[in-house]
Amino acid sequence: MKKFLTLFVLLLLVLSGCTHTVDSKLYLENFNGKGHQVLRVVILEEDVGDLVVVRDAIMPVIEAADPLDDSTLTNSIIGGTSLVFTYTFSFENFNEYQVKVGKLTGRNDIFISALEGEDPFINSVAMQGFVADPTDYMQWAIKALEDAKVYGTIDLNPFTVAGTSTYTFADQAETALDGFGIVIDKLVNIKTLDINTSIAADQTITRDITLAIDPTQKYGQEMIDSEWAVTMIQAKLDALTTLLSPALTTKTEGGMYLIKVSFGSKDPLKITEATESMIPGLDSNLTFALKDGTKIVEWKEDFAQVMRGYVDVLDTPIGYHLSFKNYALKTVDGVDYDKNTTYPFELVNTTLSLSSDSFNLSIGLQKTDNPLMLYLLIGGGVVVVLVGGLLLMKVLKKKPAPVKPVVETPVVETPLK
């Protein structure tokens, strides 16, 4: 009788102001949909009174109404102020998750899907059809309480409050789950990205782009599919039909899997187009010019990161290399080029500036004086000056010859006869 009176008092308290807060945490391990979900129902002591009595009354009813065969239901009283029911269920893929969510919510319109792009290194995966309201998962439990008349015949739905609803993918940070669904960035670290460019005498520009990836690296419990990466890059290369000698090669070196893309063109715009296609997220701008006068070759290339791309997942900065292959000059200092004359040249004005989202490279070729000839001319001038100086000094220091005294002839007067 005493226990009945206690329960009766609890019922009055429940009916007068009890609130059930339901939280949901979804954990996904890979892109196939493997994971588990944890639901929590929190009841406060200030709303119901004796938490032990309420727990003993609720647990058998919920356990009997559980629609899943492999779920786990536990309870705990925290700090003597709140009663927490924890309901956990697991799934191996999206299809299994969809079936279990349907059983828990009683809805047949649940649609779970993952839409993935074609880039194996960086990709946004959209997963749609998730239930954003955590109270939807526990309607079966609330209905079970009503059917068992544990709290009388009162509708308990108005006393059920939606708490937080979050999801966590692999080891990423916890994120709020909204009605749109889940968007996950798939970022696979590229160890190095190397750009090697050269220009030949006929002004043909050739470029090699090499990606180095760790074939043992995992992301979301998935191995990097190197074959799929090669197929994807080859498809991009095939679409660029105006390139010269396009090629793709692979090899393993130092434990790294290297994917090398090569192409060429006499048009800098074609090189720019191919570079942007092979390196997602970068905006490239290449200019190349011949100039008469001292600076006869000028090369400039600007890169700007316009969206999330390979630069975000690089372990090291982009490597950039440029070389000139036996370039045939048209004029030198305004004079027609003479193939029989050897002109010494060197790279000058080489600058590489970096910022958080862009970098540019400017390179010029400039004719330099022949240092040997310069030294010979200087040396010859010095010798001439020295010899001239010595001769002059010798002349200045030479003593004049002694002057002979003038001997006067005496005049002899002869007397007249």
Tab-separated table of C-alpha atoms in Angstrom:
chain	number	residue	atom	x	y	z
A	1	MET	CA	0.000	0.000	0.000
A	2	LYS	CA	2.824	2.363	0.936
A	3	LYS	CA	4.618	1.556	-2.313
A	4	PHE	CA	1.406	2.154	-4.253
A	5	LEU	CA	0.966	5.554	-2.580
A	6	THR	CA	4.553	6.437	-3.447
A	7	LEU	CA	4.011	5.496	-7.081
A	8	PHE	CA	0.715	7.417	-7.097
A	9	VAL	CA	2.500	10.522	-5.861
A	10	LEU	CA	5.139	10.043	-8.562
A	11	LEU	CA	2.454	9.798	-11.191
A	12	LEU	CA	1.021	13.108	-10.065
A	13	LEU	CA	4.443	14.683	-10.292
A	14	VAL	CA	5.037	13.173	-13.720
A	15	LEU	CA	1.719	14.364	-15.025
A	16	SER	CA	2.191	17.821	-13.588
A	17	GLY	CA	5.651	18.626	-14.956
A	18	CYS	CA	7.868	15.693	-15.870
A	19	THR	CA	10.161	16.239	-18.852
A	20	HIS	CA	12.122	13.594	-20.741
A	21	THR	CA	15.143	14.925	-22.623
A	22	VAL	CA	16.390	12.709	-25.451
A	23	ASP	CA	19.910	13.051	-26.903
A	24	SER	CA	21.343	11.281	-29.960
A	25	LYS	CA	24.955	10.617	-30.894
A	26	LEU	CA	25.715	8.921	-34.202
A	27	TYR	CA	29.167	7.412	-34.835
A	28	LEU	CA	30.185	6.469	-38.404
A	29	GLU	CA	33.402	4.562	-39.067
A	30	ASN	CA	33.568	4.426	-42.862
A	31	PHE	CA	31.835	5.502	-46.053
A	32	ASN	CA	29.896	2.257	-46.297
A	33	GLY	CA	27.882	3.245	-43.253
A	34	LYS	CA	29.365	1.095	-40.506
A	35	GLY	CA	28.855	2.548	-37.030
A	36	HIS	CA	26.630	2.746	-33.981
A	37	GLN	CA	24.155	5.143	-32.432
A	38	VAL	CA	23.692	6.043	-28.780
A	39	LEU	CA	20.371	7.430	-27.486
A	40	ARG	CA	20.003	8.871	-23.999
A	41	VAL	CA	16.822	9.654	-22.094
A	42	VAL	CA	17.415	11.943	-19.113
A	43	ILE	CA	14.831	12.289	-16.305
A	44	LEU	CA	15.451	14.762	-13.487
A	45	GLU	CA	14.777	13.964	-9.839
A	46	GLU	CA	13.065	17.332	-9.355
A	47	ASP	CA	10.383	16.209	-11.820
A	48	VAL	CA	9.688	12.668	-10.598
A	49	GLY	CA	10.991	12.284	-7.044
A	50	ASP	CA	12.497	8.891	-6.127
A	51	LEU	CA	14.635	7.898	-9.116
A	52	VAL	CA	15.081	4.283	-7.966
A	53	VAL	CA	11.309	3.654	-7.922
A	54	VAL	CA	10.894	5.253	-11.348
A	55	ARG	CA	13.789	3.247	-12.787
A	56	ASP	CA	12.407	-0.066	-11.486
A	57	ALA	CA	9.017	0.754	-12.954
A	58	ILE	CA	10.272	1.842	-16.379
A	59	MET	CA	13.073	-0.646	-17.169
A	60	PRO	CA	10.956	-3.831	-17.599
A	61	VAL	CA	8.457	-2.021	-19.827
A	62	ILE	CA	11.079	-0.562	-22.155
A	63	GLU	CA	13.009	-3.836	-22.367
A	64	ALA	CA	9.860	-5.689	-23.364
A	65	ALA	CA	9.020	-3.137	-26.056
A	66	ASP	CA	12.523	-2.949	-27.587
A	67	PRO	CA	12.007	-3.476	-31.362
A	68	LEU	CA	15.624	-4.500	-32.037
A	69	ASP	CA	17.177	-7.834	-31.188
A	70	ASP	CA	20.802	-6.777	-30.822
A	71	SER	CA	20.549	-3.476	-28.953
A	72	THR	CA	21.848	-2.630	-25.488
A	73	LEU	CA	19.777	-0.860	-22.805
A	74	THR	CA	21.415	0.372	-19.616
A	75	ASN	CA	20.584	2.875	-16.901
A	76	SER	CA	22.427	4.949	-14.338
A	77	ILE	CA	21.600	7.478	-11.659
A	78	ILE	CA	24.011	10.386	-11.881
A	79	GLY	CA	24.721	12.416	-8.779
A	80	GLY	CA	21.385	11.374	-7.298
A	81	THR	CA	19.722	14.083	-9.407
A	82	SER	CA	19.127	12.509	-12.825
A	83	LEU	CA	18.159	9.112	-14.193
A	84	VAL	CA	19.747	8.286	-17.558
A	85	PHE	CA	18.619	5.477	-19.849
A	86	THR	CA	21.199	4.652	-22.536
A	87	TYR	CA	20.100	2.784	-25.650
A	88	THR	CA	22.763	1.636	-28.132
A	89	PHE	CA	22.499	-0.185	-31.457
A	90	SER	CA	25.090	-0.981	-34.131
A	91	PHE	CA	25.029	-1.496	-37.906
A	92	GLU	CA	27.440	-2.686	-40.591
A	93	ASN	CA	26.225	-0.533	-43.498
A	94	PHE	CA	23.640	2.011	-44.554
A	95	ASN	CA	21.108	-0.630	-45.556
A	96	GLU	CA	21.131	-2.172	-42.087
A	97	TYR	CA	20.974	1.260	-40.484
A	98	GLN	CA	17.995	2.198	-42.630
A	99	VAL	CA	16.099	-0.928	-41.554
A	100	LYS	CA	16.807	-0.381	-37.865
A	101	VAL	CA	15.873	3.293	-37.968
A	102	GLY	CA	12.602	2.295	-39.605
A	103	LYS	CA	11.840	-0.110	-36.745
A	104	LEU	CA	12.710	2.468	-34.102
A	105	THR	CA	10.792	5.381	-35.605
A	106	GLY	CA	7.921	3.485	-37.193
A	107	ARG	CA	8.533	5.428	-40.397
A	108	ASN	CA	8.846	3.908	-43.866
A	109	ASP	CA	10.159	7.055	-45.571
A	110	ILE	CA	13.686	6.866	-44.159
A	111	PHE	CA	16.230	6.956	-46.975
A	112	ILE	CA	19.935	6.669	-46.231
A	113	SER	CA	22.473	7.211	-49.016
A	114	ALA	CA	26.072	8.324	-49.500
A	115	LEU	CA	26.957	10.319	-52.598
A	116	GLU	CA	30.697	10.305	-53.298
A	117	GLY	CA	32.649	12.107	-56.026
A	118	GLU	CA	35.482	10.770	-58.152
A	119	ASP	CA	38.561	12.223	-56.477
A	120	PRO	CA	40.229	9.664	-54.191
A	121	PHE	CA	42.374	12.239	-52.363
A	122	ILE	CA	39.916	14.980	-51.437
A	123	ASN	CA	36.192	14.563	-51.610
A	124	SER	CA	32.996	15.725	-49.945
A	125	VAL	CA	30.693	12.805	-49.196
A	126	ALA	CA	27.022	13.705	-48.695
A	127	MET	CA	24.952	11.291	-46.594
A	128	GLN	CA	21.253	12.040	-46.716
A	129	GLY	CA	18.075	10.811	-45.051
A	130	PHE	CA	19.134	10.860	-41.403
A	131	VAL	CA	16.663	11.596	-38.620
A	132	ALA	CA	17.581	14.899	-37.005
A	133	ASP	CA	15.065	14.834	-34.123
A	134	PRO	CA	16.365	12.460	-31.421
A	135	THR	CA	12.899	12.066	-29.849
A	136	ASP	CA	11.757	10.198	-32.982
A	137	TYR	CA	14.001	7.280	-32.022
A	138	MET	CA	12.363	6.839	-28.604
A	139	GLN	CA	8.704	7.092	-29.532
A	140	TRP	CA	8.431	3.335	-29.225
A	141	ALA	CA	9.566	3.543	-25.597
A	142	ILE	CA	7.165	6.360	-24.764
A	143	LYS	CA	4.311	4.476	-26.414
A	144	ALA	CA	5.231	1.350	-24.446
A	145	LEU	CA	4.891	3.283	-21.197
A	146	GLU	CA	1.502	4.571	-22.251
A	147	ASP	CA	0.269	1.116	-23.308
A	148	ALA	CA	1.391	-0.371	-20.014
A	149	LYS	CA	-0.379	2.483	-18.232
A	150	VAL	CA	2.599	2.965	-15.964
A	151	TYR	CA	1.738	6.658	-15.809
A	152	GLY	CA	-1.947	6.300	-16.426
A	153	THR	CA	-3.573	7.076	-19.751
A	154	ILE	CA	-2.023	10.502	-20.266
A	155	ASP	CA	-0.154	11.235	-23.533
A	156	LEU	CA	3.487	11.586	-22.570
A	157	ASN	CA	4.617	13.155	-25.867
A	158	PRO	CA	4.219	16.748	-24.651
A	159	PHE	CA	6.661	15.963	-21.858
A	160	THR	CA	9.377	14.664	-24.219
A	161	VAL	CA	11.985	17.283	-25.138
A	162	ALA	CA	14.506	17.003	-27.979
A	163	GLY	CA	18.082	17.456	-26.829
A	164	THR	CA	21.235	17.553	-28.938
A	165	SER	CA	21.687	15.443	-32.059
A	166	THR	CA	25.279	15.015	-33.243
A	167	TYR	CA	27.419	12.791	-35.442
A	168	THR	CA	31.106	11.877	-35.495
A	169	PHE	CA	32.913	10.400	-38.487
A	170	ALA	CA	36.054	8.351	-37.841
A	171	ASP	CA	38.277	10.522	-35.632
A	172	GLN	CA	36.880	13.872	-36.707
A	173	ALA	CA	35.292	16.410	-34.392
A	174	GLU	CA	31.706	16.027	-33.250
A	175	THR	CA	29.271	17.940	-35.452
A	176	ALA	CA	25.632	18.919	-35.067
A	177	LEU	CA	23.210	16.897	-37.192
A	178	ASP	CA	20.634	19.021	-38.977
A	179	GLY	CA	17.808	18.216	-41.320
A	180	PHE	CA	20.011	18.352	-44.434
A	181	GLY	CA	22.039	15.321	-43.497
A	182	ILE	CA	25.781	14.755	-43.167
A	183	VAL	CA	28.596	16.159	-45.275
A	184	ILE	CA	32.048	14.686	-44.649
A	185	ASP	CA	35.285	15.858	-46.231
A	186	LYS	CA	37.395	12.909	-47.226
A	187	LEU	CA	40.995	14.145	-46.982
A	188	VAL	CA	43.825	11.761	-47.758
A	189	ASN	CA	47.253	13.264	-47.125
A	190	ILE	CA	49.486	13.674	-50.150
A	191	LYS	CA	53.058	13.464	-48.939
A	192	THR	CA	54.577	15.613	-51.694
A	193	LEU	CA	53.379	17.400	-54.813
A	194	ASP	CA	56.161	18.269	-57.242
A	195	ILE	CA	55.828	20.495	-60.344
A	196	ASN	CA	58.720	20.238	-62.800
A	197	THR	CA	58.621	22.500	-65.873
A	198	SER	CA	61.051	23.060	-68.738
A	199	ILE	CA	61.081	25.065	-71.966
A	200	ALA	CA	62.908	23.896	-75.068
A	201	ALA	CA	64.554	25.823	-77.893
A	202	ASP	CA	61.379	25.623	-80.008
A	203	GLN	CA	59.381	27.205	-77.137
A	204	THR	CA	57.617	23.926	-76.272
A	205	ILE	CA	56.724	23.896	-72.581
A	206	THR	CA	56.673	20.497	-70.876
A	207	ARG	CA	55.446	19.837	-67.358
A	208	ASP	CA	55.579	16.892	-64.971
A	209	ILE	CA	53.300	16.765	-61.909
A	210	THR	CA	54.182	14.036	-59.410
A	211	LEU	CA	52.017	12.998	-56.460
A	212	ALA	CA	53.556	10.890	-53.695
A	213	ILE	CA	51.163	9.033	-51.394
A	214	ASP	CA	51.592	6.473	-48.638
A	215	PRO	CA	49.962	3.236	-49.884
A	216	THR	CA	49.521	1.992	-46.302
A	217	GLN	CA	47.603	5.031	-45.084
A	218	LYS	CA	43.997	4.578	-43.964
A	219	TYR	CA	41.132	6.993	-43.815
A	220	GLY	CA	37.858	5.954	-42.223
A	221	GLN	CA	39.230	2.395	-42.082
A	222	GLU	CA	39.652	2.442	-45.860
A	223	MET	CA	42.902	1.879	-47.709
A	224	ILE	CA	43.831	4.308	-50.448
A	225	ASP	CA	42.753	2.782	-53.766
A	226	SER	CA	45.833	3.523	-55.853
A	227	GLU	CA	44.386	1.892	-58.969
A	228	TRP	CA	41.275	4.036	-58.757
A	229	ALA	CA	43.437	7.145	-58.291
A	230	VAL	CA	45.354	6.323	-61.475
A	231	THR	CA	42.115	5.677	-63.390
A	232	MET	CA	40.654	8.996	-62.240
A	233	ILE	CA	43.766	10.998	-63.186
A	234	GLN	CA	44.060	9.227	-66.557
A	235	ALA	CA	40.452	10.159	-67.340
A	236	LYS	CA	41.238	13.813	-66.638
A	237	LEU	CA	44.329	13.623	-68.849
A	238	ASP	CA	42.380	12.007	-71.704
A	239	ALA	CA	39.887	14.865	-71.628
A	240	LEU	CA	42.660	17.370	-72.428
A	241	THR	CA	42.935	16.492	-76.115
A	242	THR	CA	45.126	19.410	-77.244
A	243	LEU	CA	48.202	18.535	-75.166
A	244	LEU	CA	51.485	17.308	-76.585
A	245	SER	CA	52.694	13.839	-75.538
A	246	PRO	CA	50.349	13.332	-72.535
A	247	ALA	CA	51.444	10.424	-70.365
A	248	LEU	CA	50.871	8.914	-66.930
A	249	THR	CA	53.377	6.668	-65.185
A	250	THR	CA	53.516	5.079	-61.728
A	251	LYS	CA	56.183	3.539	-59.570
A	252	THR	CA	56.975	2.775	-55.935
A	253	GLU	CA	60.005	4.471	-54.468
A	254	GLY	CA	61.106	4.769	-50.851
A	255	GLY	CA	57.849	3.240	-49.665
A	256	MET	CA	55.834	5.937	-51.479
A	257	TYR	CA	53.512	5.334	-54.416
A	258	LEU	CA	54.347	7.919	-57.107
A	259	ILE	CA	51.853	9.025	-59.755
A	260	LYS	CA	53.494	11.152	-62.462
A	261	VAL	CA	51.506	13.089	-65.063
A	262	SER	CA	53.389	14.553	-68.051
A	263	PHE	CA	52.162	16.866	-70.804
A	264	GLY	CA	53.357	19.646	-73.078
A	265	SER	CA	52.241	22.542	-75.254
A	266	LYS	CA	53.529	25.673	-76.957
A	267	ASP	CA	50.542	27.558	-75.564
A	268	PRO	CA	50.925	28.639	-71.900
A	269	LEU	CA	47.122	28.664	-71.570
A	270	LYS	CA	47.002	24.939	-72.329
A	271	ILE	CA	49.600	24.302	-69.643
A	272	THR	CA	47.498	26.369	-67.240
A	273	GLU	CA	44.348	24.415	-68.077
A	274	ALA	CA	46.029	21.054	-67.587
A	275	THR	CA	47.651	22.144	-64.313
A	276	GLU	CA	44.323	23.283	-62.837
A	277	SER	CA	42.710	20.002	-63.875
A	278	MET	CA	45.446	17.879	-62.297
A	279	ILE	CA	45.686	19.904	-59.061
A	280	PRO	CA	42.134	20.508	-57.761
A	281	GLY	CA	41.615	23.747	-55.884
A	282	LEU	CA	44.384	25.726	-57.579
A	283	ASP	CA	43.900	28.595	-60.024
A	284	SER	CA	46.955	28.742	-62.290
A	285	ASN	CA	48.147	31.577	-64.526
A	286	LEU	CA	51.276	31.074	-66.644
A	287	THR	CA	52.823	33.779	-68.842
A	288	PHE	CA	55.928	33.433	-70.980
A	289	ALA	CA	57.511	36.174	-73.093
A	290	LEU	CA	60.588	36.847	-75.202
A	291	LYS	CA	62.089	40.308	-74.871
A	292	ASP	CA	64.731	42.076	-76.849
A	293	GLY	CA	67.514	43.674	-74.940
A	294	THR	CA	69.284	42.620	-71.802
A	295	LYS	CA	66.526	40.509	-70.282
A	296	ILE	CA	65.556	38.258	-73.166
A	297	VAL	CA	63.408	35.579	-71.497
A	298	GLU	CA	60.747	36.248	-68.872
A	299	TRP	CA	58.674	33.564	-67.140
A	300	LYS	CA	55.949	34.109	-64.593
A	301	GLU	CA	53.427	31.754	-63.010
A	302	ASP	CA	50.887	32.574	-60.322
A	303	PHE	CA	48.934	30.075	-58.258
A	304	ALA	CA	45.966	30.929	-56.047
A	305	GLN	CA	43.966	28.501	-53.954
A	306	VAL	CA	40.328	29.102	-54.861
A	307	MET	CA	38.724	26.169	-53.065
A	308	ARG	CA	39.609	23.245	-50.877
A	309	GLY	CA	42.055	21.035	-52.692
A	310	TYR	CA	45.320	19.129	-52.701
A	311	VAL	CA	47.174	21.982	-50.985
A	312	ASP	CA	45.047	21.410	-47.860
A	313	VAL	CA	46.239	17.834	-47.476
A	314	LEU	CA	49.899	18.313	-48.383
A	315	ASP	CA	52.476	17.329	-45.777
A	316	THR	CA	55.030	19.684	-47.374
A	317	PRO	CA	54.795	22.843	-49.534
A	318	ILE	CA	54.490	22.442	-53.287
A	319	GLY	CA	57.834	21.762	-54.939
A	320	TYR	CA	58.443	23.916	-58.040
A	321	HIS	CA	61.297	23.454	-60.526
A	322	LEU	CA	62.002	25.280	-63.787
A	323	SER	CA	64.717	24.705	-66.388
A	324	PHE	CA	65.607	26.121	-69.816
A	325	LYS	CA	66.848	23.602	-72.382
A	326	ASN	CA	69.362	25.064	-74.878
A	327	TYR	CA	67.181	28.026	-75.616
A	328	ALA	CA	67.897	29.659	-79.015
A	329	LEU	CA	68.110	33.426	-78.594
A	330	LYS	CA	66.779	35.795	-81.234
A	331	THR	CA	68.679	38.914	-80.282
A	332	VAL	CA	71.319	39.814	-77.761
A	333	ASP	CA	71.477	43.411	-76.621
A	334	GLY	CA	69.552	44.437	-79.743
A	335	VAL	CA	71.938	42.670	-82.116
A	336	ASP	CA	70.907	39.670	-84.215
A	337	TYR	CA	71.892	36.378	-82.673
A	338	ASP	CA	75.047	34.845	-84.087
A	339	LYS	CA	75.083	31.066	-83.732
A	340	ASN	CA	78.848	31.033	-84.094
A	341	THR	CA	79.268	33.210	-81.048
A	342	THR	CA	79.125	31.836	-77.525
A	343	TYR	CA	76.952	33.904	-75.226
A	344	PRO	CA	77.134	33.246	-71.466
A	345	PHE	CA	73.718	33.450	-69.761
A	346	GLU	CA	72.474	32.935	-66.222
A	347	LEU	CA	69.184	32.904	-64.309
A	348	VAL	CA	68.415	36.224	-62.634
A	349	ASN	CA	65.447	37.854	-60.896
A	350	THR	CA	64.363	34.519	-59.455
A	351	THR	CA	61.714	35.087	-56.786
A	352	LEU	CA	59.277	32.733	-55.078
A	353	SER	CA	56.786	34.371	-52.738
A	354	LEU	CA	54.400	32.402	-50.549
A	355	SER	CA	51.251	33.271	-48.608
A	356	SER	CA	48.485	31.305	-46.952
A	357	ASP	CA	46.586	30.724	-50.185
A	358	SER	CA	48.801	31.601	-53.154
A	359	PHE	CA	52.327	31.814	-54.489
A	360	ASN	CA	54.003	33.082	-57.627
A	361	LEU	CA	57.277	32.506	-59.397
A	362	SER	CA	59.045	34.966	-61.700
A	363	ILE	CA	62.218	34.039	-63.536
A	364	GLY	CA	64.266	35.928	-66.134
A	365	LEU	CA	67.293	35.099	-68.268
A	366	GLN	CA	69.936	37.768	-68.728
A	367	LYS	CA	73.131	37.972	-70.741
A	368	THR	CA	76.249	38.328	-68.625
A	369	ASP	CA	79.726	39.536	-69.600
A	370	ASN	CA	82.427	36.962	-70.159
A	371	PRO	CA	84.464	37.274	-66.953
A	372	LEU	CA	87.622	35.881	-68.541
A	373	MET	CA	87.562	38.454	-71.304
A	374	LEU	CA	86.744	41.130	-68.777
A	375	TYR	CA	89.685	40.118	-66.657
A	376	LEU	CA	91.949	40.060	-69.738
A	377	LEU	CA	90.810	43.519	-70.724
A	378	ILE	CA	91.287	44.845	-67.241
A	379	GLY	CA	94.633	43.131	-66.942
A	380	GLY	CA	95.739	44.413	-70.304
A	381	GLY	CA	94.726	47.923	-69.380
A	382	VAL	CA	96.616	47.696	-66.155
A	383	VAL	CA	99.732	46.452	-67.951
A	384	VAL	CA	99.552	49.276	-70.473
A	385	VAL	CA	99.145	51.806	-67.735
A	386	LEU	CA	101.993	50.360	-65.752
A	387	VAL	CA	104.351	50.172	-68.714
A	388	GLY	CA	103.432	53.662	-69.825
A	389	GLY	CA	103.942	54.955	-66.341
A	390	LEU	CA	107.311	53.316	-66.034
A	391	LEU	CA	108.448	54.712	-69.354
A	392	LEU	CA	107.263	58.142	-68.421
A	393	MET	CA	108.995	57.957	-65.103
A	394	LYS	CA	112.173	56.864	-66.852
A	395	VAL	CA	111.971	59.761	-69.214
A	396	LEU	CA	111.346	62.227	-66.450
A	397	LYS	CA	114.175	60.953	-64.342
A	398	LYS	CA	116.848	60.895	-67.148
A	399	LYS	CA	119.766	63.473	-66.511
A	400	PRO	CA	120.556	66.028	-69.297
A	401	ALA	CA	124.010	65.908	-71.050
A	402	PRO	CA	126.641	68.402	-69.706
A	403	VAL	CA	126.888	71.653	-71.729
A	404	LYS	CA	130.395	72.405	-73.121
A	405	PRO	CA	131.694	75.895	-72.271
A	406	VAL	CA	131.908	78.349	-75.136
A	407	VAL	CA	135.537	79.230	-75.862
A	408	GLU	CA	135.921	82.747	-77.164
A	409	THR	CA	138.602	83.276	-79.862
A	410	PRO	CA	140.650	86.362	-79.017
A	411	VAL	CA	140.771	89.062	-81.648
A	412	VAL	CA	144.333	89.805	-82.705
A	413	GLU	CA	144.875	93.239	-84.197
A	414	THR	CA	147.536	93.476	-86.934
A	415	PRO	CA	149.296	96.867	-87.186
A	416	LEU	CA	149.184	98.634	-90.495
A	417	LYS	CA	152.341	98.918	-92.365
